[in-house]
Amino acid sequence: MRIAVTHTTSYHSDTPARAVQALRLVPRSLRGQTVLSWQVRVEGAGGGLRYTDAFGNAVELMASHGPTTSVVITAEGVVETEDTAGVVGFPPEAVVPAVCLRSTALTEADDAIRAFAATCRRETALATLHAVLDGLHAAVAYETGTTGSFTTAAAAFAAKRGVCQDHAHIFIAAARSLGLPARYVTGYLLTEEADAVAHHAWAEAMTPDLGWVGFDAANGQCPTDRYVRLAAGLDAAEAAPVRGVRLGAGSETLQVNVGVQASQSQSQSQG
Amino acid sequence: MLKTQAYNTGNDTVCFDEMLRADFSARECYRTLFEWLQRQSPSGIRAKQAEADAIFRRLGITFAVYGAAEANERLIPFDLIPRVISAAEWRFLERGIEQRVRALNAFLHDIYHRQEIVRAGRIPSELVNGNSAFLPQMMGFDPPRGVYSHIIGTDIVRTEEDGFFVLEDNLRTPSGVSYMLENRETMMHLFPELFAAHRVAPVERYPELLRQTLQSVAPSGCDGEPAVAVLTPGIYNSAYFEHAFLADQMGVELVQGSDLVVEDGALWMRTIRGRARVDVLYRRIDDAFIDPLNFRPDSMLGVPGLFDLYRAGRVTLVNAPGTGIADDKAVYAYVPDIVEFYTGEKPILKNVQTFRCSIAEERGHVLEHLEELVVKEVHGSGGYGMLIGPRSTRQQRADFAERIRANPGNYIAQPTLALSTCPAFAGSGIGPRHVDLRPFVLVGDRVRVVPGGLTRVALKKGSLVVNSSQGGGTKDTWVLED
């Protein structure tokens, strides 16, 4: 399937301030997806500093020239996908799977998550992970407005509700508590319903035979050809597509618009 | 003034004295100093001590004591009597230290790449990958010249003629080098005749060697002479004096996070003449605080984007982030294996026997022998959070046993070592006091071990704790040349 994405992040404030942002906004080609074209444009800040981080993400650092009131970041491109039942395999990256057993503040398992995870243990890692996926999808309702970006896995699991970030964090905490390396993945989801969120997040866990496999507990399924994988990290904070620091007084407003659509015309592709 | 009988009976435990043998004869390297000490009058020594104290007060060499009620600055006591190390002893130490720092740098490179040592089963994966001092963000990055720890202060203790042990490797931000330099300068001022009578290896070139080392690890894309700056957390840091001192001695800028900015793919410092580029940053700030964008978001000390700049190869951070994994106290027990794994040689310098409370059998031994052991927190430093078994109360031991059971992975234990003694001026006379040694090592285009170091001395009679925060003092350290 050919998927076109337009992802705009705008920061606006009344008082000018310096802004520094690390962008993880470039998908890479790996099993299940081929990036046909992609570009990132930034208004209000200068870039030019690129590197590949430990998780294989392409990072670009943006810094404004002096104080600014507005930064607009647009990522746009077309990705060809195929359904691999979530299998990503062993993409080249520096991080070793054992690192993905570390817990972070957002993904620390509490007794309740550990107890839930223990009920999911099966013969193989893959079967165990599917049990976590199904159990979590049933136990935690998808509900917006009840959690925020700093909500921990334990808090969301106790509340039995949350959004995709929370489902992914709980999945990761549960998998790690069973000794299975797991990580957070950001990306895009092509949905049928017009009002569904197209910016998405899920988890990946390591299995001995298949390598990394994606698990989307919010939707109770492994990623299909309707998913575009953007970046990975130990949790949502690390994998965030845009992570910024603002140096100055005053508040700012953040607006994110994501458009995902099945690409109609072949001519849109440059690949 | 020195009465040999009184000197030795002042020693309450049987341990190795670096000046006098059991028959009161002086060891070879101390002979001249010993004779000189015997000729000095108590009033003369007292006058020199007062002069030395005045010099240090004037220089403003003070340190802040964390957690002290008055939280103010104190003068670190300076002891006049130099500690002497023979040329042969130094050659041995130098070889041992160089082997160790090369191995630890190789270890750092390995665990931030393919982790061969973990694959080989020589060190547990969890100890590395689950360690809070390990920074996953560093994986796959190649620092200039492959060096992670450029500035090292290896803590060494001695128990007998040939018994040297490494107590701690201090690969992060070792402090104390300013004392080494100031102690020497003060001694040369006070006792020129003693220097005339000894061939003492110079330490004065340290700032220049430090600058050369820092410049040698500039990013590969840097053209012209690399610009170096020292990043300090500010005047409230206990080692601020040293940060300012080193910047001044090297002739480079001393900066705080607020003076630095990441812009146009480079690091800049703000100066009165506009922005100036920085290629190498000797940062005296802990990993967690260097960059609020990548690490602790509440850090006011760092520079947003600094770590991204580093990973992109546009600036060199010294020491590298994530270096702390190699001097973690839980990893310490594996250093002899680490040396063998990367050098193929037997370690020259010994480790102190270490019991890991994370391992059930070792923990059992520790809990049964608390009275004989020194228990340390894995992430503690500066002599805080320690139990010194032989000098502890029953209550303190009970408290520690509880803490160990609650969080075993956080503790290690070591036997109490009979640290060697050196003569020290103890107000009423000269007596033996326990010492340790922190030589300073620089790793850049090559390894440089400066001949000398910081000798810390436990000025309280019988005390084994040499940390300045716990009442220890310092001495000048003389490495003799052949």
XYZ file of N, CA, C and O in Angstrom, chain B residues 20 70 95 100 180 183 202 230 255 270 324 355 376 442 448:
60
model
N 59.704 4.744 57.956
C 60.561 3.966 58.855
C 60.230 2.482 58.840
O 59.072 2.087 58.830
N 26.627 24.478 58.453
C 27.031 25.839 58.097
C 27.221 25.984 56.587
O 27.307 27.086 56.077
N 53.121 1.964 35.039
C 52.785 0.875 34.119
C 51.409 0.308 34.435
O 50.599 0.038 33.559
N 45.638 -0.118 33.103
C 44.255 -0.073 33.587
C 43.405 0.930 32.800
O 42.278 0.627 32.407
N 47.230 19.245 43.986
C 48.545 18.727 43.631
C 49.463 19.878 43.214
O 50.613 19.963 43.654
N 49.942 22.532 46.194
C 50.784 21.966 47.255
C 52.253 22.031 46.853
O 53.120 22.364 47.651
N 58.931 16.989 38.203
C 58.031 18.150 38.173
C 56.578 17.768 37.851
O 56.337 16.849 37.075
N 36.218 25.303 29.734
C 35.888 24.498 30.912
C 34.474 24.873 31.348
O 34.191 26.049 31.583
N 33.343 28.674 31.546
C 31.985 29.047 31.157
C 30.946 28.300 31.992
O 31.239 27.262 32.589
N 29.243 32.922 24.318
C 29.015 34.349 24.148
C 30.176 35.091 24.780
O 30.538 34.818 25.925
N 30.776 6.807 33.359
C 30.604 6.342 34.740
C 30.365 4.851 34.882
O 30.634 4.280 35.930
N 33.172 -7.883 47.767
C 31.993 -8.746 47.861
C 30.802 -7.992 47.295
O 30.546 -6.861 47.690
N 30.090 -0.110 51.099
C 29.920 1.124 50.318
C 28.674 1.041 49.461
O 28.327 -0.035 48.978
N 46.168 11.468 31.954
C 45.552 12.135 30.809
C 45.624 11.188 29.614
O 46.676 10.628 29.329
N 49.328 9.978 29.397
C 50.313 10.696 30.192
C 49.951 10.567 31.672
O 48.876 10.992 32.079
